[in-house]
mmCIF file of C-alpha atoms in Angstrom:
data_model
loop_
_atom_site.group_PDB
_atom_site.id
_atom_site.type_symbol
_atom_site.label_atom_id
_atom_site.label_comp_id
_atom_site.label_asym_id
_atom_site.label_seq_id
_atom_site.Cartn_x
_atom_site.Cartn_y
_atom_site.Cartn_z
ATOM 1 C CA MET A 22 0.119 0.053 -0.111
ATOM 2 C CA LEU A 23 2.576 2.263 1.042
ATOM 3 C CA LEU A 24 4.478 1.688 -2.301
ATOM 4 C CA SER A 25 1.493 2.080 -4.521
ATOM 5 C CA ALA A 26 0.894 5.738 -2.702
ATOM 6 C CA THR A 27 4.604 6.492 -3.192
ATOM 7 C CA GLY A 28 3.947 5.794 -6.790
ATOM 8 C CA ALA A 29 1.118 8.235 -7.004
ATOM 9 C CA VAL A 30 2.619 10.916 -4.773
ATOM 10 C CA GLY A 31 5.617 10.623 -7.354
ATOM 11 C CA CYS A 32 3.341 11.133 -10.171
ATOM 12 C CA VAL A 33 1.782 14.337 -8.547
ATOM 13 C CA LEU A 34 5.316 16.124 -7.177
ATOM 14 C CA TRP A 35 7.829 14.505 -9.762
ATOM 15 C CA GLY A 36 6.614 13.103 -12.792
ATOM 16 C CA VAL A 37 4.281 15.450 -14.372
ATOM 17 C CA GLY A 38 6.042 17.027 -17.502
ATOM 18 C CA PRO A 39 5.120 20.372 -18.820
ATOM 19 C CA TYR A 40 3.669 19.045 -22.337
ATOM 20 C CA PRO A 41 1.635 15.987 -23.511
ATOM 21 C CA PRO A 42 2.105 13.225 -24.337
ATOM 22 C CA LEU A 43 3.100 12.315 -20.790
ATOM 23 C CA VAL A 44 4.231 8.507 -21.675
ATOM 24 C CA ALA A 45 6.676 8.411 -18.831
ATOM 25 C CA GLU A 46 4.208 9.787 -16.436
ATOM 26 C CA THR A 47 1.338 7.519 -17.274
ATOM 27 C CA GLY A 48 3.757 4.613 -16.954
ATOM 28 C CA LEU A 49 4.529 5.826 -13.244
ATOM 29 C CA ALA A 50 0.960 5.785 -12.586
ATOM 30 C CA ALA A 51 0.476 2.563 -13.872
ATOM 31 C CA LEU A 52 3.147 1.312 -11.826
ATOM 32 C CA SER A 53 1.274 2.431 -8.713
ATOM 33 C CA VAL A 54 -1.667 0.496 -9.916
ATOM 34 C CA VAL A 55 0.650 -2.589 -9.880
ATOM 35 C CA PHE A 56 1.778 -1.881 -6.288
ATOM 36 C CA ALA A 57 -1.926 -1.492 -5.353
ATOM 37 C CA ALA A 58 -2.530 -4.796 -6.708
ATOM 38 C CA ALA A 59 0.550 -6.328 -4.922
ATOM 39 C CA TRP A 60 -0.751 -4.899 -1.623
ATOM 40 C CA ILE A 61 -4.345 -6.487 -2.067
ATOM 41 C CA ALA A 62 -2.121 -9.700 -2.905
ATOM 42 C CA ALA A 63 -0.080 -9.227 0.341
ATOM 43 C CA SER A 64 -2.889 -8.219 2.400
ATOM 44 C CA ARG A 65 -4.875 -11.266 1.903
ATOM 45 C CA ARG A 66 -2.039 -13.629 2.988
ATOM 46 C CA ALA A 67 -1.238 -11.186 6.239
ATOM 47 C CA PRO A 68 -2.498 -12.315 9.653
ATOM 48 C CA GLN A 69 -5.611 -10.427 10.960
ATOM 49 C CA HIS A 70 -4.947 -7.210 12.794
ATOM 50 C CA THR A 71 -6.914 -5.900 15.451
ATOM 51 C CA GLY A 72 -6.020 -2.415 14.909
ATOM 52 C CA LEU A 73 -3.552 -0.023 13.487
ATOM 53 C CA PRO A 74 -0.209 0.001 15.168
ATOM 54 C CA PRO A 75 0.555 3.847 16.502
ATOM 55 C CA ALA A 76 3.330 4.412 14.219
ATOM 56 C CA GLY A 77 2.311 2.668 11.281
ATOM 57 C CA GLY A 78 -1.225 4.427 12.014
ATOM 58 C CA ARG A 79 0.222 7.879 12.055
ATOM 59 C CA GLY A 80 2.123 7.518 8.757
ATOM 60 C CA LEU A 81 -0.839 6.129 6.995
ATOM 61 C CA VAL A 82 -3.250 9.165 8.385
ATOM 62 C CA TRP A 83 -0.525 11.735 6.971
ATOM 63 C CA LEU A 84 -0.011 9.735 3.743
ATOM 64 C CA VAL A 85 -3.927 9.525 2.851
ATOM 65 C CA ALA A 86 -4.586 13.186 4.080
ATOM 66 C CA TRP A 87 -2.300 14.631 1.790
ATOM 67 C CA LEU A 88 -2.143 12.401 -0.958
ATOM 68 C CA VAL A 89 -5.924 12.675 -1.758
ATOM 69 C CA PRO A 90 -6.007 16.583 -1.918
ATOM 70 C CA LEU A 91 -2.571 16.414 -4.064
ATOM 71 C CA ALA A 92 -4.194 14.009 -6.584
ATOM 72 C CA THR A 93 -7.102 15.907 -6.983
ATOM 73 C CA LEU A 94 -4.914 19.060 -8.013
ATOM 74 C CA ALA A 95 -2.962 16.782 -10.376
ATOM 75 C CA CYS A 96 -6.312 15.695 -12.008
ATOM 76 C CA PHE A 97 -7.466 19.554 -12.193
ATOM 77 C CA ASN A 98 -4.143 21.148 -13.548
ATOM 78 C CA LEU A 99 -4.210 18.237 -16.181
ATOM 79 C CA GLY A 100 -7.523 19.492 -17.459
ATOM 80 C CA PHE A 101 -5.682 22.727 -17.966
ATOM 81 C CA MET A 102 -3.042 20.983 -19.673
ATOM 82 C CA VAL A 103 -1.882 22.591 -23.175
ATOM 83 C CA SER A 104 -2.625 20.472 -26.513
ATOM 84 C CA THR A 105 0.191 18.123 -28.111
ATOM 85 C CA GLU A 106 0.863 20.717 -30.983
ATOM 86 C CA TYR A 107 1.551 23.511 -28.531
ATOM 87 C CA GLY A 108 3.719 21.607 -26.726
ATOM 88 C CA ARG A 109 5.754 20.649 -29.605
ATOM 89 C CA GLU A 110 5.657 23.994 -31.128
ATOM 90 C CA THR A 111 7.294 25.264 -27.820
ATOM 91 C CA GLU A 112 9.872 22.736 -27.650
ATOM 92 C CA ARG A 113 10.792 23.923 -31.140
ATOM 93 C CA LEU A 114 11.062 27.562 -30.460
ATOM 94 C CA GLU A 115 12.968 26.972 -27.478
ATOM 95 C CA ALA A 116 15.611 24.641 -29.315
ATOM 96 C CA ALA A 117 15.765 27.713 -31.636
ATOM 97 C CA GLY A 118 16.774 30.036 -29.012
ATOM 98 C CA TYR A 119 12.999 31.560 -28.260
ATOM 99 C CA GLY A 120 13.627 34.851 -25.735
ATOM 100 C CA HIS A 121 13.698 38.506 -25.502
ATOM 101 C CA TYR A 122 15.633 40.405 -28.172
ATOM 102 C CA SER A 123 16.037 43.772 -29.816
ATOM 103 C CA ALA A 124 14.684 44.367 -33.199
ATOM 104 C CA THR A 125 14.735 47.595 -35.692
ATOM 105 C CA VAL A 126 11.663 49.304 -36.601
ATOM 106 C CA VAL A 127 11.535 49.630 -40.669
ATOM 107 C CA ARG A 128 8.417 51.364 -41.150
ATOM 108 C CA LEU A 129 4.792 51.869 -39.720
ATOM 109 C CA ALA A 130 2.419 49.420 -41.001
ATOM 110 C CA GLY A 131 -0.500 51.423 -39.954
ATOM 111 C CA ASP A 132 -1.410 54.676 -38.101
ATOM 112 C CA PRO A 133 -0.561 54.880 -34.143
ATOM 113 C CA ILE A 134 -3.666 54.332 -32.136
ATOM 114 C CA ARG A 135 -3.441 56.411 -29.032
ATOM 115 C CA GLY A 136 -4.577 54.283 -26.031
ATOM 116 C CA HIS A 137 -7.294 55.369 -23.211
ATOM 117 C CA ASN A 138 -5.190 54.986 -19.925
ATOM 118 C CA ALA A 139 -6.242 56.666 -16.449
ATOM 119 C CA SER A 140 -5.269 60.395 -16.372
ATOM 120 C CA ASP A 141 -2.314 59.286 -14.012
ATOM 121 C CA GLU A 142 -0.691 56.834 -16.287
ATOM 122 C CA PRO A 143 1.676 57.061 -19.247
ATOM 123 C CA VAL A 144 0.317 57.498 -22.730
ATOM 124 C CA TYR A 145 0.496 54.683 -24.805
ATOM 125 C CA PHE A 146 0.303 53.955 -28.479
ATOM 126 C CA GLU A 147 -0.859 50.866 -30.558
ATOM 127 C CA THR A 148 0.875 50.585 -33.825
ATOM 128 C CA ASP A 149 1.300 47.879 -36.501
ATOM 129 C CA LEU A 150 4.876 47.763 -37.505
ATOM 130 C CA VAL A 151 7.477 46.353 -39.755
ATOM 131 C CA LEU A 152 10.406 44.877 -37.973
ATOM 132 C CA ARG A 153 14.030 43.695 -39.059
ATOM 133 C CA ILE A 154 14.189 40.639 -37.282
ATOM 134 C CA PRO A 155 17.964 39.476 -37.374
ATOM 135 C CA TYR A 156 17.530 35.476 -37.649
ATOM 136 C CA HIS A 157 20.425 33.348 -37.917
ATOM 137 C CA SER A 158 19.938 32.708 -41.390
ATOM 138 C CA GLY A 159 20.068 36.146 -42.196
ATOM 139 C CA PRO A 160 17.533 39.378 -41.106
ATOM 140 C CA ARG A 161 13.960 39.179 -42.269
ATOM 141 C CA ASP A 162 11.140 42.100 -42.377
ATOM 142 C CA VAL A 163 8.270 40.880 -40.310
ATOM 143 C CA THR A 164 5.058 42.640 -39.690
ATOM 144 C CA VAL A 165 3.833 42.618 -35.933
ATOM 145 C CA PRO A 166 0.500 44.294 -35.435
ATOM 146 C CA LYS A 167 -0.433 46.370 -32.321
ATOM 147 C CA MET A 168 3.272 47.018 -31.052
ATOM 148 C CA TYR A 169 3.134 48.986 -27.744
ATOM 149 C CA THR A 170 4.806 52.039 -27.082
ATOM 150 C CA ARG A 171 4.890 54.727 -24.343
ATOM 151 C CA TYR A 172 4.705 58.244 -24.365
ATOM 152 C CA ASP A 173 5.355 58.941 -28.168
ATOM 153 C CA PRO A 174 4.222 56.880 -31.381
ATOM 154 C CA PRO A 175 6.937 54.987 -32.968
ATOM 155 C CA LYS A 176 9.478 55.726 -36.041
ATOM 156 C CA ALA A 177 11.228 54.183 -38.422
ATOM 157 C CA GLY A 178 15.001 53.453 -36.993
ATOM 158 C CA MET A 179 13.870 53.026 -33.315
ATOM 159 C CA THR A 180 14.497 49.863 -31.420
ATOM 160 C CA ILE A 181 11.718 47.757 -29.682
ATOM 161 C CA ASN A 182 12.233 44.431 -27.627
ATOM 162 C CA VAL A 183 9.944 41.339 -28.862
ATOM 163 C CA TYR A 184 10.188 37.673 -28.174
ATOM 164 C CA TYR A 185 11.341 35.504 -31.099
ATOM 165 C CA ALA A 186 13.507 32.432 -31.878
ATOM 166 C CA PRO A 187 16.540 33.378 -33.746
ATOM 167 C CA GLY A 188 17.287 29.968 -34.866
ATOM 168 C CA ASP A 189 13.957 29.016 -36.482
ATOM 169 C CA PRO A 190 14.254 29.056 -40.200
ATOM 170 C CA ARG A 191 10.316 28.949 -40.701
ATOM 171 C CA PRO A 192 8.898 32.237 -42.450
ATOM 172 C CA ASP A 193 5.905 32.044 -40.121
ATOM 173 C CA SER A 194 7.937 31.807 -36.883
ATOM 174 C CA PRO A 195 6.110 33.838 -34.242
ATOM 175 C CA VAL A 196 7.212 37.299 -33.411
ATOM 176 C CA LEU A 197 5.432 38.492 -29.830
ATOM 177 C CA GLU A 198 5.579 41.817 -28.098
ATOM 178 C CA ASP A 199 5.015 40.159 -24.440
ATOM 179 C CA GLY A 200 6.170 36.522 -25.242
ATOM 180 C CA ARG A 201 3.254 34.680 -23.965
ATOM 181 C CA ARG A 202 2.235 32.017 -26.006
ATOM 182 C CA TRP A 203 -0.670 30.601 -23.896
ATOM 183 C CA GLY A 204 -3.899 29.330 -25.640
ATOM 184 C CA THR A 205 -7.019 28.261 -24.017
ATOM 185 C CA GLY A 206 -6.200 25.078 -21.719
ATOM 186 C CA ALA A 207 -2.741 26.528 -20.761
ATOM 187 C CA ILE A 208 -1.813 26.840 -17.029
ATOM 188 C CA GLY A 209 0.382 29.069 -15.723
ATOM 189 C CA THR A 210 2.466 29.352 -12.449
ATOM 190 C CA ARG A 211 0.241 31.900 -10.898
ATOM 191 C CA MET A 212 -2.627 29.345 -11.353
ATOM 192 C CA LEU A 213 -0.855 26.509 -9.750
ATOM 193 C CA ILE A 214 0.118 28.627 -6.663
ATOM 194 C CA ILE A 215 -3.533 29.412 -6.260
ATOM 195 C CA THR A 216 -4.477 25.779 -6.561
ATOM 196 C CA LEU A 217 -2.079 24.989 -3.872
ATOM 197 C CA PHE A 218 -4.009 26.792 -0.927
ATOM 198 C CA PRO A 219 -6.926 24.543 -1.125
ATOM 199 C CA VAL A 220 -4.539 21.681 -1.152
ATOM 200 C CA ILE A 221 -2.762 22.864 2.162
ATOM 201 C CA PHE A 222 -6.219 23.303 3.850
ATOM 202 C CA ALA A 223 -7.819 20.273 3.015
ATOM 203 C CA GLY A 224 -4.566 18.290 3.764
ATOM 204 C CA ALA A 225 -4.536 20.089 7.167
ATOM 205 C CA ILE A 226 -8.533 19.434 7.950
ATOM 206 C CA LEU A 227 -7.988 15.412 6.762
ATOM 207 C CA THR A 228 -5.177 15.050 8.963
ATOM 208 C CA GLY A 229 -6.970 16.268 12.255
ATOM 209 C CA ALA A 230 -10.157 14.206 11.066
ATOM 210 C CA LEU A 231 -8.337 10.891 10.153
ATOM 211 C CA LYS A 232 -5.983 11.102 13.072
ATOM 212 C CA TYR A 233 -9.183 10.537 15.529
ATOM 213 C CA GLU A 234 -11.812 8.801 13.288
ATOM 214 C CA MET A 235 -9.594 6.776 10.800
ATOM 215 C CA PRO A 236 -11.386 3.529 10.416
ATOM 216 C CA ARG A 237 -9.371 0.407 12.092
ATOM 217 C CA ASP A 238 -9.789 -2.141 8.983
ATOM 218 C CA VAL A 239 -8.303 0.152 6.530
ATOM 219 C CA ARG A 240 -5.017 -1.474 6.497
ATOM 220 C CA ARG A 241 -6.358 -5.128 6.071
ATOM 221 C CA PHE A 242 -7.783 -5.704 2.748
ATOM 222 C CA THR A 243 -11.514 -6.181 2.760
ATOM 223 C CA PRO A 244 -13.255 -6.969 -0.875
ATOM 224 C CA SER A 245 -16.006 -5.029 -0.246
ATOM 225 C CA VAL A 246 -14.089 -2.088 1.013
ATOM 226 C CA HIS A 247 -10.909 -1.730 -1.030
ATOM 227 C CA LEU A 248 -12.022 -3.194 -4.359
ATOM 228 C CA PRO A 249 -14.723 -0.616 -5.519
ATOM 229 C CA ALA A 250 -12.451 2.246 -4.100
ATOM 230 C CA LEU A 251 -9.738 0.648 -6.500
ATOM 231 C CA GLY A 252 -12.286 0.614 -9.245
ATOM 232 C CA ILE A 253 -13.013 4.309 -8.664
ATOM 233 C CA LEU A 254 -9.294 5.196 -8.837
ATOM 234 C CA LEU A 255 -9.048 3.482 -11.911
ATOM 235 C CA LEU A 256 -11.798 5.030 -13.377
ATOM 236 C CA GLY A 257 -10.272 8.617 -12.550
ATOM 237 C CA LEU A 258 -7.038 7.237 -14.255
ATOM 238 C CA LEU A 259 -8.656 6.314 -17.639
ATOM 239 C CA LEU A 260 -10.423 9.557 -17.529
ATOM 240 C CA LEU A 261 -6.957 11.320 -17.482
ATOM 241 C CA LEU A 262 -5.631 9.089 -20.346
ATOM 242 C CA PRO A 263 -6.849 11.202 -23.207
ATOM 243 C CA THR A 264 -5.419 14.545 -21.999
ATOM 244 C CA ALA A 265 -1.903 13.003 -20.829
ATOM 245 C CA LEU A 266 -1.360 10.944 -23.904
ATOM 246 C CA GLY A 267 -2.344 13.917 -26.240
ATOM 247 C CA TRP A 268 -5.675 12.179 -27.436
ATOM 248 C CA GLU A 269 -8.175 14.489 -28.991
ATOM 249 C CA ALA A 270 -11.113 12.019 -28.121
ATOM 250 C CA GLY A 271 -13.910 14.278 -29.905
ATOM 251 C CA GLY A 272 -13.111 17.428 -27.473
ATOM 252 C CA LEU A 273 -14.078 15.239 -24.495
ATOM 253 C CA ALA A 274 -10.445 14.615 -23.274
ATOM 254 C CA ARG A 275 -10.735 18.218 -21.037
ATOM 255 C CA PRO A 276 -14.266 17.374 -19.480
ATOM 256 C CA ALA A 277 -12.950 13.804 -18.704
ATOM 257 C CA ALA A 278 -9.805 15.140 -16.920
ATOM 258 C CA PHE A 279 -11.949 17.789 -14.720
ATOM 259 C CA LEU A 280 -14.564 14.702 -13.897
ATOM 260 C CA SER A 281 -11.532 12.693 -12.740
ATOM 261 C CA CYS A 282 -11.113 15.346 -9.822
ATOM 262 C CA VAL A 283 -13.941 13.569 -7.897
ATOM 263 C CA THR A 284 -12.260 10.384 -7.759
ATOM 264 C CA PRO A 285 -9.734 10.300 -5.201
ATOM 265 C CA GLY A 286 -11.932 12.031 -2.675
ATOM 266 C CA ALA A 287 -14.799 9.430 -3.741
ATOM 267 C CA ALA A 288 -12.547 6.604 -3.129
ATOM 268 C CA LEU A 289 -11.689 7.910 0.355
ATOM 269 C CA ALA A 290 -15.328 8.550 1.311
ATOM 270 C CA TRP A 291 -16.154 4.856 0.015
ATOM 271 C CA VAL A 292 -13.358 3.501 2.341
ATOM 272 C CA TRP A 293 -14.349 5.341 5.057
ATOM 273 C CA ARG A 294 -18.077 4.548 5.133
ATOM 274 C CA SER A 295 -17.625 1.048 4.375
ATOM 275 C CA SER A 296 -14.992 0.016 6.944
#
């Protein structure tokens, strides 16, 4: 049981990569299922226990109390995972040196539009600009819409900072003002930090509750208790597979990943009520 839970914790804290397909991470999750099956087999052969030993009981309480919220967080964040195509494009750009560089304004491609800020904020302009980008293969003129400049409208010959990949030879390689390429479904660091607070709160509450009310027969395998709980967890894993492996699944991959968020808590609730 401890090995199974350790494998699941590894998926949450160590094994989740930035882009699908998460082949190695899915294998780690499958390994935790194998450990769970081994725990079931070992439990059937173990002698009957009248209760949990104090030290083992404390370890099990902490493991379950924090594993359930962390697994829920992992399912939730996987629901926001970017597409496989986005991941491949990001890796290609990073390999080509994507970053913050300077480029020269060749000419204006449209009239500057003055922005409407509050009276105490600096004036800014949005302008379509033709920039000379110094790629490794040679400089190219690229039109970038709605470039932002403060105080004064841009002029030919001035220098502007943009994000691009100098080693990317493609003519449609992205040139962006702020560097963010997030599309619908991408989760940022800020969002991840925000979702950690409910995990800490839930882990603290569950630790206190399970410390005094952990059912005494949880560690001893009981088919009517643990097999349905294992089935609920396997269902959650199956719901995550389309997103983790980058399958489109007719647009149902993301809703299925969000639906899997309820399975860790549902498995714990079943064990608690049935033990």
